[in-house]
XYZ file of C-alpha atoms in Angstrom:
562
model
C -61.253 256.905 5.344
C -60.382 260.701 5.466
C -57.112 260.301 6.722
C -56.112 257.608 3.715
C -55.103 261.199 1.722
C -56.076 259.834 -1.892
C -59.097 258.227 -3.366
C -59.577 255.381 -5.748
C -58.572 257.108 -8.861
C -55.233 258.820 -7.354
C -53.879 254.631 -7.506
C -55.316 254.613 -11.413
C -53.491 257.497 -11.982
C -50.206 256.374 -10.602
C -50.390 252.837 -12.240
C -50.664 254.185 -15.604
C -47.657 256.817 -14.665
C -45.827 253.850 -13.788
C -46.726 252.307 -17.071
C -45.344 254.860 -19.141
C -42.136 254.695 -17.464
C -41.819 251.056 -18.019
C -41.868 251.545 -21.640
C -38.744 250.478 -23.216
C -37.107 249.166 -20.117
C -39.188 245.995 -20.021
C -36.326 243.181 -21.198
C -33.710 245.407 -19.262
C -36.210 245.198 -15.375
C -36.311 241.601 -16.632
C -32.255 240.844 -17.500
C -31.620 242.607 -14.460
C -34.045 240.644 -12.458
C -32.817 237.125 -13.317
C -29.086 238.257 -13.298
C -30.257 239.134 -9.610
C -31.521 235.362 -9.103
C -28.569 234.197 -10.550
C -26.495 235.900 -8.021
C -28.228 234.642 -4.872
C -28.357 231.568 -6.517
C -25.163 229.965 -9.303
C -28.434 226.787 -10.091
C -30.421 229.395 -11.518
C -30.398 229.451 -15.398
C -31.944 231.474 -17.700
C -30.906 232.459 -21.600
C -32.112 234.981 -24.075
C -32.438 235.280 -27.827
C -33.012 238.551 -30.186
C -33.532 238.730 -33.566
C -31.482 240.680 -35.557
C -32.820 244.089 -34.482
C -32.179 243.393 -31.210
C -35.474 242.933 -29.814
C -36.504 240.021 -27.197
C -37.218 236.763 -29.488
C -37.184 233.814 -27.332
C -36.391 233.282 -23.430
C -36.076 230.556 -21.124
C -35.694 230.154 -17.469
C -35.978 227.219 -14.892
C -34.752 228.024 -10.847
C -32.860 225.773 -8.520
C -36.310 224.304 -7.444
C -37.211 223.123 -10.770
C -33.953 221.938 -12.151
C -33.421 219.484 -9.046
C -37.177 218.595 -9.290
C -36.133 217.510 -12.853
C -34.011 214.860 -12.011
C -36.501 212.818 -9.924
C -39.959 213.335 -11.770
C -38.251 214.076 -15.746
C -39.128 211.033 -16.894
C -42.403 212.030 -18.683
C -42.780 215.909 -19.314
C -45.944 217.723 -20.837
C -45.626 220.684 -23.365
C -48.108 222.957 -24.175
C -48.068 226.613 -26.002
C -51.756 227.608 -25.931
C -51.804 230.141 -23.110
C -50.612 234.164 -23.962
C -50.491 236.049 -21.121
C -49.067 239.028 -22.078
C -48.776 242.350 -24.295
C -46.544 241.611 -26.663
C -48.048 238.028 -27.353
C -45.477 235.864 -26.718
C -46.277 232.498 -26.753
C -46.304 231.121 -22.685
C -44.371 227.605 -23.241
C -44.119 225.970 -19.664
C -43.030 222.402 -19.526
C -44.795 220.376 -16.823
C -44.262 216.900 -14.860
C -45.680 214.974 -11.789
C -43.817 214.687 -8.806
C -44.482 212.062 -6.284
C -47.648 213.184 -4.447
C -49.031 213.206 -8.348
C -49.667 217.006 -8.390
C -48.582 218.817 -11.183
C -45.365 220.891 -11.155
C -43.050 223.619 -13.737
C -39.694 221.812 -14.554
C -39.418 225.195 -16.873
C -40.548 228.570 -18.656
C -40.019 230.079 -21.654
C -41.556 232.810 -24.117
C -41.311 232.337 -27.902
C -42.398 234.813 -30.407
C -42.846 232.095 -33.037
C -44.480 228.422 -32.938
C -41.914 227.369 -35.620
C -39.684 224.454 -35.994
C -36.558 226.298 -35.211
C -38.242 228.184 -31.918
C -38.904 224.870 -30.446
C -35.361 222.952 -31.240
C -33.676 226.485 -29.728
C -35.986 225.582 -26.394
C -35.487 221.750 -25.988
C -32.017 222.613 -26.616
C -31.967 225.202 -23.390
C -33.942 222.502 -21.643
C -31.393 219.625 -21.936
C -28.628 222.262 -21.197
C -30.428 223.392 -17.675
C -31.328 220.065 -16.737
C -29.500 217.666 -14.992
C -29.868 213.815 -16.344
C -30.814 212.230 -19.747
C -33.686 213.631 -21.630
C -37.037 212.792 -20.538
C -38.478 208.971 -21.669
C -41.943 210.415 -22.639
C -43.300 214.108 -23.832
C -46.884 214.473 -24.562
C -47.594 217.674 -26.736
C -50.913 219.144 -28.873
C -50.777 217.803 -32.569
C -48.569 220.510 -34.686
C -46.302 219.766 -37.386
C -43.719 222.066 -36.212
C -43.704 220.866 -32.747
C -43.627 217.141 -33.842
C -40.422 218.068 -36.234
C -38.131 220.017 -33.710
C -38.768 216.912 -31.256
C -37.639 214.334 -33.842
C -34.429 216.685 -34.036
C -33.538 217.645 -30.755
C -35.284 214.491 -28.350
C -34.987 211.677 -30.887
C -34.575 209.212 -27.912
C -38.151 210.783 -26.605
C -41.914 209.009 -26.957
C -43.563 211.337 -28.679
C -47.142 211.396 -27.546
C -50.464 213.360 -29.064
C -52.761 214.849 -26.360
C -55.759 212.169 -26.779
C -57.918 214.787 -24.300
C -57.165 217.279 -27.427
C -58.027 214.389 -30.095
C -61.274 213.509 -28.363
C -62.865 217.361 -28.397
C -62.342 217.668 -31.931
C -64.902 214.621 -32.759
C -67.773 216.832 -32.236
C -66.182 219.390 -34.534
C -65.306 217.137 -37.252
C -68.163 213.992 -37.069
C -71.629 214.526 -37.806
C -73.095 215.180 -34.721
C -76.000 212.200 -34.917
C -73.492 210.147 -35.744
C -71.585 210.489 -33.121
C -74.376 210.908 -30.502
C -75.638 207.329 -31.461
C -72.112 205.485 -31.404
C -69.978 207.668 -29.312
C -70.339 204.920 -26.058
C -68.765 202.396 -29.134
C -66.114 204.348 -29.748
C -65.429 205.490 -26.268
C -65.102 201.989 -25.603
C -63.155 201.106 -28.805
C -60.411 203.315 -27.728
C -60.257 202.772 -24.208
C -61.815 199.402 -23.092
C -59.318 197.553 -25.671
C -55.569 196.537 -24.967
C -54.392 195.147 -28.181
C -53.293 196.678 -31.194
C -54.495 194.235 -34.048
C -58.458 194.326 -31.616
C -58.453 197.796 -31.577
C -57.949 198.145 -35.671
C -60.871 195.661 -36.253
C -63.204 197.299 -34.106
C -62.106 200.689 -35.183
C -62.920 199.623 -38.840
C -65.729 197.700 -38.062
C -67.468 201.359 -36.246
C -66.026 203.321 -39.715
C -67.681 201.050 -41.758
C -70.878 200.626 -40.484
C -71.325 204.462 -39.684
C -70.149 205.004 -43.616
C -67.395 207.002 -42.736
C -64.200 205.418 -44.357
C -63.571 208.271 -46.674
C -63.682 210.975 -43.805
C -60.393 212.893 -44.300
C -60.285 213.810 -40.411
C -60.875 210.203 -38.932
C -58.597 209.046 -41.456
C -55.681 210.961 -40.722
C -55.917 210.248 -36.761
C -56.217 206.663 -37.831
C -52.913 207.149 -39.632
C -51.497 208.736 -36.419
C -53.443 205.800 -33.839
C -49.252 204.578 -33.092
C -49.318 208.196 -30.692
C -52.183 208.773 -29.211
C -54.606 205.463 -28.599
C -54.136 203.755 -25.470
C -53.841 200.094 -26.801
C -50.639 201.573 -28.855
C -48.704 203.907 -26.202
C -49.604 202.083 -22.766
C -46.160 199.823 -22.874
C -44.385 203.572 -22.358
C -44.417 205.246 -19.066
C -46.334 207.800 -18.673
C -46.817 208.938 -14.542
C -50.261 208.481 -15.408
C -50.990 211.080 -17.628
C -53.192 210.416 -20.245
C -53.203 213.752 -21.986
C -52.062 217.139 -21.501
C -54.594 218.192 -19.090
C -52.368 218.826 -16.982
C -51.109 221.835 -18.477
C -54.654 222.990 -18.587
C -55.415 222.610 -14.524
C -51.995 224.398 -14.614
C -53.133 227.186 -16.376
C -56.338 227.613 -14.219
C -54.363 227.597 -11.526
C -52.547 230.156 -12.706
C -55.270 232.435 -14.097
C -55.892 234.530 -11.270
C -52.147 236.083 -11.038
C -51.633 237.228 -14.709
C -53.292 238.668 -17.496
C -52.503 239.420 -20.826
C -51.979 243.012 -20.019
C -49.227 242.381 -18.103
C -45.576 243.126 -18.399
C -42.504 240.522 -19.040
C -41.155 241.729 -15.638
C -44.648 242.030 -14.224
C -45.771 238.397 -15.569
C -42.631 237.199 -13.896
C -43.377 238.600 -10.401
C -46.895 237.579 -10.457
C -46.149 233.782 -11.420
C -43.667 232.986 -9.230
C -45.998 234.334 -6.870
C -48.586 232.050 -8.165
C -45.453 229.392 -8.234
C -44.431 229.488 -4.626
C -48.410 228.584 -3.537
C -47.831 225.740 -5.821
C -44.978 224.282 -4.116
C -46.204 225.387 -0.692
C -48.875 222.418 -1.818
C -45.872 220.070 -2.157
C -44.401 220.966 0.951
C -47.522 220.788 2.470
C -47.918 217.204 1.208
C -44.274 216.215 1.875
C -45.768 217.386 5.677
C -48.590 214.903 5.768
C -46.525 211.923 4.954
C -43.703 212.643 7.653
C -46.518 213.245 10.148
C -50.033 211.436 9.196
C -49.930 207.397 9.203
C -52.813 206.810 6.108
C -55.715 205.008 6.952
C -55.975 201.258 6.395
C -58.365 199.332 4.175
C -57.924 195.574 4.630
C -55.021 195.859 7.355
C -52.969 193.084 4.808
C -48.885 192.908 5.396
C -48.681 194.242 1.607
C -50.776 197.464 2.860
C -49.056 198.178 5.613
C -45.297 197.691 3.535
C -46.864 199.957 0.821
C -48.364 202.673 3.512
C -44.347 203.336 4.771
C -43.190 204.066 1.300
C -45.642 205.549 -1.245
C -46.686 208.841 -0.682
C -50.251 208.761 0.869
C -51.589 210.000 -2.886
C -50.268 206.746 -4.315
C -50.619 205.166 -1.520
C -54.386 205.481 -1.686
C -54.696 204.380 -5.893
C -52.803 201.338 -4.507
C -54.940 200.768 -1.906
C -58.213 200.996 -4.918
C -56.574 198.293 -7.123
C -56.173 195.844 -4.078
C -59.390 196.041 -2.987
C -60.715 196.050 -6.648
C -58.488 192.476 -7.057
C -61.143 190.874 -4.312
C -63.233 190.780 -7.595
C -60.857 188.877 -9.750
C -60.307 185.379 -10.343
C -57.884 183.454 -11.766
C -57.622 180.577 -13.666
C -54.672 179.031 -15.430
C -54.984 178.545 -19.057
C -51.101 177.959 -20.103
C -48.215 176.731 -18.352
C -44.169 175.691 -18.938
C -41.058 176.058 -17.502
C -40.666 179.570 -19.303
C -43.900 180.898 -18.055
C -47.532 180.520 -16.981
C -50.831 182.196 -18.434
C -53.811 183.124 -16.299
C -57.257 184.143 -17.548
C -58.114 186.881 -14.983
C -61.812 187.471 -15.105
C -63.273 191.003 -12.985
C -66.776 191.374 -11.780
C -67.491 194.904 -12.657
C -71.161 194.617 -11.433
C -74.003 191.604 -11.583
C -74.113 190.271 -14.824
C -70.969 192.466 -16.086
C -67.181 191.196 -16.387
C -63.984 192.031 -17.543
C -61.445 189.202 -19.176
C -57.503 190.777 -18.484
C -54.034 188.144 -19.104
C -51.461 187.680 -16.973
C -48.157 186.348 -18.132
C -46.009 185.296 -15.461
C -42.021 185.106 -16.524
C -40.661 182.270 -14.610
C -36.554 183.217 -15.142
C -37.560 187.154 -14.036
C -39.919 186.030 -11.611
C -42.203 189.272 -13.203
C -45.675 189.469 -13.886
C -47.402 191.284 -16.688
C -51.035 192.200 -17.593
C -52.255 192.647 -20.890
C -53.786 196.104 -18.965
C -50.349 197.278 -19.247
C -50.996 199.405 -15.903
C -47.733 198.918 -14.261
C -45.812 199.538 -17.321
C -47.798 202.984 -18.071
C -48.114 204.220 -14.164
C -45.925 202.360 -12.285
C -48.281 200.707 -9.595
C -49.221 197.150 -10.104
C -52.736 196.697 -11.424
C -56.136 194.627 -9.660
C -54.842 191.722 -11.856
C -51.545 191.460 -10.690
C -52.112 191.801 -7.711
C -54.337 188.772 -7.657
C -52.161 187.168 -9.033
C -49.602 187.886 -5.780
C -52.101 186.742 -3.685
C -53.052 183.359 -5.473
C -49.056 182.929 -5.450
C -49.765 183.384 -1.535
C -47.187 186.132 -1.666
C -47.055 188.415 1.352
C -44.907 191.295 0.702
C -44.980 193.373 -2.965
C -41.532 192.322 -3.999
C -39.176 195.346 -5.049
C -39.591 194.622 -8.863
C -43.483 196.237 -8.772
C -42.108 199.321 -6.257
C -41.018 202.313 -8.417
C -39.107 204.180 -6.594
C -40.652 208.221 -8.175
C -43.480 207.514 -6.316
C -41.984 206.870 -2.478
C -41.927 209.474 -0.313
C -37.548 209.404 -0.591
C -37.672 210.039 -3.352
C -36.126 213.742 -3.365
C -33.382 212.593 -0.682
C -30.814 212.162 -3.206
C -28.186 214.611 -4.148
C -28.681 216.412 -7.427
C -25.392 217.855 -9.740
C -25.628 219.246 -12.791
C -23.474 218.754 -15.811
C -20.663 220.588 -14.597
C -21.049 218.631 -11.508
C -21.877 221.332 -9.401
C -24.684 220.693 -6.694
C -27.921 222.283 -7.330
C -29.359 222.982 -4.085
C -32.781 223.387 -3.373
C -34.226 226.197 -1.160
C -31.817 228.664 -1.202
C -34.077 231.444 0.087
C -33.685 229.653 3.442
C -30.043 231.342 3.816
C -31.738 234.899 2.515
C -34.496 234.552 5.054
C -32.750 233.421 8.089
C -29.969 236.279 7.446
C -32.925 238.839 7.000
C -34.528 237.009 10.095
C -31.226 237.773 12.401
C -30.541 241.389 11.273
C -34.197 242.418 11.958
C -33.841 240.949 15.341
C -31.157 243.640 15.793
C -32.229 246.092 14.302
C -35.301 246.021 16.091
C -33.442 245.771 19.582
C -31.060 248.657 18.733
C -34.290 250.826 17.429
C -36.000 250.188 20.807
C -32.395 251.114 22.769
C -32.123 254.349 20.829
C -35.897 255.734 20.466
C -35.526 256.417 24.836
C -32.993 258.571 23.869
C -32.160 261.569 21.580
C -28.602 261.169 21.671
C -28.693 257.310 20.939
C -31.111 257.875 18.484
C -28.956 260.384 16.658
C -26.284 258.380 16.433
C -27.713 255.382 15.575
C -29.252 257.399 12.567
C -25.506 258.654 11.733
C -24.837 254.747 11.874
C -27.344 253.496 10.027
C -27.084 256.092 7.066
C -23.087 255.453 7.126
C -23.813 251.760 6.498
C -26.512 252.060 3.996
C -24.222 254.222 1.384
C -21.594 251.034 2.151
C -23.938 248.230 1.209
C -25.198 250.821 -1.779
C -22.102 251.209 -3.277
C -21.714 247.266 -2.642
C -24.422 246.731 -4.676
C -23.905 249.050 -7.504
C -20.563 247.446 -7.955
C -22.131 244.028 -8.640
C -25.504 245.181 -10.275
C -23.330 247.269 -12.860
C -22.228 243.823 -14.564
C -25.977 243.958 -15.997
C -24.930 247.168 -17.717
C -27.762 249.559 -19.504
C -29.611 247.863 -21.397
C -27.865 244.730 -21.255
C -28.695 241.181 -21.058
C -26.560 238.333 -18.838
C -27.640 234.833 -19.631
C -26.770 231.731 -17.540
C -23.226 231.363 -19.561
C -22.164 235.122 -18.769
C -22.778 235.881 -22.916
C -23.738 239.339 -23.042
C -26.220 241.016 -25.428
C -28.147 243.759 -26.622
C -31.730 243.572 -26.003
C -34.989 245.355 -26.349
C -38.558 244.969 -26.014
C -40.567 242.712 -28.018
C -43.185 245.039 -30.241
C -46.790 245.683 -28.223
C -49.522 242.749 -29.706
C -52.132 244.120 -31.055
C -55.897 242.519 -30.469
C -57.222 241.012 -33.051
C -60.690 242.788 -34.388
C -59.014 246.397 -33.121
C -56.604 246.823 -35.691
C -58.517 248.828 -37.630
C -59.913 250.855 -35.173
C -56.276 251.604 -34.139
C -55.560 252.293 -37.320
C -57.898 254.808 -37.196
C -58.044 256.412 -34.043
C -56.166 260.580 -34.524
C -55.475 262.055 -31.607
C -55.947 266.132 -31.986
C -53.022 268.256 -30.878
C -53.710 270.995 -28.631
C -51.191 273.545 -29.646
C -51.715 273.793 -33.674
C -55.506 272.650 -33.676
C -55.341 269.774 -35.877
C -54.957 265.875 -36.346
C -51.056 264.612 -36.567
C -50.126 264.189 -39.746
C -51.553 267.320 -41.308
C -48.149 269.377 -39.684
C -44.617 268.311 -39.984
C -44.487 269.437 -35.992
C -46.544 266.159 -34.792
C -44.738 265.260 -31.762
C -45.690 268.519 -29.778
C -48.461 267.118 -28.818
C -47.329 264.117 -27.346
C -46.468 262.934 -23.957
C -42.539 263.408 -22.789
C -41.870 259.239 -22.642
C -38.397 259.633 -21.076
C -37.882 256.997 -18.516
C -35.982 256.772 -15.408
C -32.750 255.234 -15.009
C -33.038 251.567 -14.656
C -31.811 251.220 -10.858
C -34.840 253.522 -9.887
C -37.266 251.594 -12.353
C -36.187 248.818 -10.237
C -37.263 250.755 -6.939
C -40.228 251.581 -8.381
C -41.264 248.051 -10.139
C -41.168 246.697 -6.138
C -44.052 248.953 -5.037
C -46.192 248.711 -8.349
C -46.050 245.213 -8.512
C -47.453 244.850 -5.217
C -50.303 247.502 -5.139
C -51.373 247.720 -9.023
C -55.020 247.598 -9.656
C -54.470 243.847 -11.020
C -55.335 241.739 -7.664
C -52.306 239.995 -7.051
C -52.433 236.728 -4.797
């Protein structure tokens, strides 16, 4: 420990020396650090917006990574603006899928200063400009008026979903409590147990009526709203299986531990796609265990073992829970013409306990469809139909019941966007390998020239030779940033500064409070016209050595970073 040279409060010290230099070059470490991604990488995009004093308003970035990812798992995104995780309080506004392996993944970022109508059309506008393909099908959001008008204006081709997880935790806030202890298992199954639209309204009324709560203004208005959120009304839409926006809250757990509120813009950035790249080591990690782990088999049927070479072993393994869950159905045919045939599908749930599902088969489209609506909402055939398949002795799941997001090819294809330039995924790979071949020389030459003064010497004479060459490289291309400037993805460049510092709420008025004494005249601020004597010189570095600088505090601040 005594030869470390500093103790615990030297690194304190130093963080908050770095903070002070940070001040007022946060947007410009930031503008320089995505124009630096969009060098290594023309599939990067990112845009900026000030308001008219300059100052950072809105921003919004999505990588190479998430832009291809887009067009194969877009089809039903998640929005949600309830985490702030930094100073300035800017409103965190990822927007978050489901890939194939059914883990949760960021199709893109963005910071707003504003939850208004006009912040959110500016962002779904920057999303359908990064992203390659037609707007997603589905996008499942909180309940807010502002959110629910800037999708009607810039996705009107888009299901708009409510968060039902969201709906759900505000009954204990807004029922009587014993009421809703006694009935809750009524309602629970009212909204989930039912498929159709016109049982679902009798029941519903039939709950309201009897608990004497038709004039409840909260019950009410979700009643009004039942078209977005209750399963019986939204199941016919696909939705990847998501049946709220949870996901964005696993998302943000997940994230927790690599950002803070105190943080940064440039230091939030750092630390998530830290954060990011152990996400999507996950999905490599999965991609792994399909190319190299056969799944294990259940029954051992010819569907099975079709199913086990193409879904993903995640879906895979829900597929392999509704066949062996359709051993406990039974058909029986209570319709039939030469247009199509109606079966009464009855499940034992337990002794005593059953479940009564329809199946429709379409003769001309040779399709069947359950009233459970499972196949049209996640895209694997339900129990029901698949009882059906095997009381129509059919072997093989035909094609028609295979959607192809969840196979394991999915990603194979190639991906342009709409200036038909590929986006290419992994471009780090190039970076790496060329860092991975230049430190194999460098080491080799290092170990030549350390036997040797001479060699050494000149290898130092080399080496400093070079490094002005690549310096001067560099400066040439990082000047296009300019001071203080910001480079979005379309080469427009701006003004910018910082957003102003957030304040907590309940401190206001201590801060408004707090006088600081100056030294030097023996008084509070304010009582001399001289009151900036006192205070600290604030005069930051240039922002190349910011840069410099940013790299080491990033990486050993007192924040844990994982």
């Amino acid at each position: 420990m005594e030869n470390i040279g500093c103790v615990n409060k030297d690194f304190y010290d130093w963080e908050t020396n770095m903070r002070t230099q940070l001040l007022e070059h946060d947007v410009e470490l930031l503008s320089e650090h995505f124009g630096a991604e969009k060098r290594k990488s023309e599939s990067f995009y990112f845009k900026m917006e000030a308001d008219p004093s300059g100052r950072l308003t809105n921003l919004f970035w999505a990588d190479s990574t998430s832009r291809r990812a887009y067009k194969f798992y877009g089809d039903v995104i998640v929005f949600d603006t309830t985490y702030n995780t930094n100073r300035y309080g800017l409103v965190f506004a990822p927007l978050i899928g489901v890939n194939n392996h059914g883990q949760t993944i960021i199709l893109a970022c963005a910071f707003l200063s504003k939850e208004t109508t006009e912040s959110f059309v500016w962002l779904f506008d920057q999303f359908k400009n990064a992203m390659p393909g037609p707007p997603p099908k589905m996008i499942i959001t909180n309940h807010e008026a502002a959110m629910t008008k800037a999708i009607v204006q810039a996705l009107p081709t888009t299901y708009h979903r409510l968060c039902i997880w969201h709906i759900l935790n505000k009954f204990s806030e807004k029922v009587n409590p014993p009421t809703l202890r006694d009935r809750f298992s009524d309602l629970n199954a009212c909204i989930w147990d039912i498929d159709t639209t016109i049982e679902f309204e009798s029941k519903w009324l039939t709950l309201i009526t009897e608990n004497g709560l038709n004039d409840h203004p909260w019950l009410s208005s979700i009643y009004d709203l039942r078209d977005k959120w209750v399963p019986a009304y939204v199941k016919h839409v696909f939705s990847a299986g998501m049946l709220s926006s949870k996901q964005p809250e696993s998302s943000h757990a997940f994230f927790k531990p690599y950002v803070s509120r105190k943080n940064s813009l440039m230091d939030f950035v750092v630390r998530f796609e830290r954060g990011l790249a152990k996400q999507r080591h996950e999905e490599l990690y999965a991609d792994h265990v399909d190319c190299n782990e056969k799944p294990a088999s259940l029954l051992e049927t010819s569907m099975e073992t079709q199913v086990a070479g193409l879904y993903t072993k995640a879906l895979y393994q829900k597929f392999q829970k509704e066949e062996l869950k359709s051993l406990k159905c039974f058909l029986q045919c209570t319709t039939s013409d030469d247009r199509q045939r109606v079966y009464k599908v009855t499940e034992r749930i337990k002794p005593g306990v059953s479940k009564v599902k329809e199946v429709v088969y379409d003769v001309s489209a040779d399709l069947a469809y359950c009233s459970c609506k499972h196949l049209e909402s996640c895209g694997i055939p339900c129990r029901h139909v698949l009882a059906f398949l095997k009381h129509e002795q059919v072997e093989y799941l035909p094609d028609k019941y295979l959607l192809k997001r969840w196979m394991q090819r999915t990603k194979s294809a190639l991906v342009f966007d709409r200036d038909a330039i590929k986006i290419k995924d992994h471009v780090d790979r190039c970076v790496l390998m060329r860092r991975s071949t230049l430190s194999k020389l460098a080491i080799t030459l290092i170990d030549s020239a350390s036997m040797s003064e001479e060699a050494g010497k000149l290898l130092l004479e080399t080496l400093q030779g070079v490094q002005e060459k690549i310096e001067s490289m560099g400066q040439e291309i990082g000047h296009a940033q300019g001071s203080g400037k910001a480079v979005a993805s379309d080469s427009q460049t701006v003004t910018l500064m910082d957003p102003l510092r957030a304040r907590v709420k309940g401190k206001e008025k201590a801060m408004d409070q707090l006088k600081r004494w100056c030294i030097e005249c023996s008084s509070f601020p304010g009582n001399n016209d001289d009151t900036t004597q006192s205070m600290p010189n604030t005069q930051s570095s240039p922002i190349v050595s910011l840069m410099d600088e940013f790299d080491i505090y990033a990486s050993t601040s007192s924040h844990p970073v994982l």
